[in-house]
Amino acid sequence: MMDEKWSSRLMFILAAIGSAVGLGNIWRFSYMAGEYGGGSFIIVYVLSVLLIGLPIMILEFTAGRHFSCSLSQTFGKIGKGFAWISAIPHLLNFIVLSYYVVVTGWTLAYLFSSVFVNYLPLAEYSQKYSFLVFTPITLLFIFVIMRTSLRDGIETANKILMPVFFIILLVLVAYSLTLPGLGKALAFYANFGSITADSAMAAVTQTLFSLSVGAGIMLTYASHLGKKEKLASSAAIVAIADTGVALLAGIAIFPIVFTYGLNPAGGATLAFDTLPLAFMQMPFGNVVMPAFFLLLFSVALTSAISMAEMMVADISQKNDRKTSALYATVAVALASIPSLLSYSFVNLKFAGIPVLDFLDGDIVVMAAPLVALMLVTVLGWGWKGFEKESKKALPEMLFMPYVLLIRFFIPLALLALSLSRFTPK
Ligand code: PHE
């Protein structure tokens, strides 16, 4: 087994933020805030981060550092014969990564085209042969980062890409604050719609996705920690950074959307079709557009490598890092083909929708709460050292509330969420 450690607590926190901050923060959060009642969605989301996301992150950090090994080994140590259960979170992680690399490829394609060729909407650009090369390039990046050591690979990638991302984000925010659409953008946020069961569920699912918790990614990252690190405060920093970035991204994006009279619809459409139209009209647009896609590429790649690390950690039980990185990359490359083809001249569909949308919108939305429920149950109930290790990780007054959240409130909330997903409306 590899026994690599982060070079410092700061590097660990940076990598965890790199995992959490992703494409989900840039367009998914802002869009949901608009769709589900603006300010009230934000309040529900923050509550869901505090009561569900943050405790799960602390749980993953605690177990990760304590066992200091891959997810399946961790499960195996918790209970004899438990190791195979880790196949379930692994499968979810693998599915997400299989299409996440494709979308990361799009960010690279648009970065390239915004510098060298004219802008094309996604529906047109994706029909070109050349569009297909960007996913393999993304996979190559991932392979090179993963096969290098933890410190020279993942740490270096985060050390370069995260500052690039933060600087571009802050510049975009500053720019958007000067736009005439700012008033409308703030009004979009400040409308306090009523909170429905639907919006609360959307907030919880978004929490799991955005914080990268519930599937063992943060556990794997924390397995590379030394014994003394402060866990609860590290988790709090990651959660605050992730939520802060989501809010800032909205402040960067919506003034542009409203100033140029665009439709604040979310998802891929906003990032790849709508915003570029604004970039082409605005002063300095030829600088803002590549900067925006570089920002998207940076956050996407740092999230993708966290998913890849979860695979590499388990494969490297029997192989060295280089071989494990190769196996993981080849597996992801093969699995990415259907998603890749769904946005190509093949237009591969499943159940009438592009495979990528099906995986992202249906499979993941349904599976994420269930997988998180399983992970929380195994760690909160099955792991004998849970209370002892939690005591070490938390300030004393938070210990009891935390145990109650992990053992009762969160499983019940996730169960309710999953059940409601499976009942037809
Ligand atoms: N948290 C990332 C985002 O917001 C996505 C992600 C999900 C990364 C699951 C790792 C695991 O986009």
Tab-separated table of C-alpha atoms and ligand atoms in Angstrom, residues 19-20 22-25 100 209-210 212 217 303 306-307, ligand 1:
chain	number	residue	atom	x	y	z
A	19	SER	CA	-12.332	18.811	-4.736
A	20	ALA	CA	-15.371	20.602	-3.327
A	22	GLY	CA	-16.212	22.459	-8.948
A	23	LEU	CA	-18.550	22.956	-11.844
A	24	GLY	CA	-21.382	22.481	-9.346
A	25	ASN	CA	-20.498	25.766	-7.638
A	100	TYR	CA	-17.160	14.842	-15.349
A	209	PHE	CA	-22.562	17.081	-4.598
A	210	SER	CA	-21.007	20.444	-3.945
A	212	SER	CA	-17.986	16.127	-2.470
A	217	ILE	CA	-13.634	11.081	-1.565
A	303	SER	CA	-12.431	17.980	-8.638
A	306	SER	CA	-10.038	13.919	-6.212
A	307	MET	CA	-12.370	11.334	-7.708
B	1	PHE	N1	-17.884	18.976	-5.698
B	1	PHE	C1	-17.713	19.059	-7.107
B	1	PHE	C2	-18.532	20.190	-7.689
B	1	PHE	O1	-19.119	20.975	-7.006
B	1	PHE	C3	-18.103	17.840	-7.843
B	1	PHE	C4	-17.727	16.582	-7.226
B	1	PHE	C5	-18.710	15.696	-6.882
B	1	PHE	C6	-16.405	16.269	-6.999
B	1	PHE	C7	-18.410	14.507	-6.278
B	1	PHE	C8	-16.083	15.107	-6.392
B	1	PHE	C9	-17.081	14.235	-6.041
B	1	PHE	O2	-18.607	20.315	-8.882
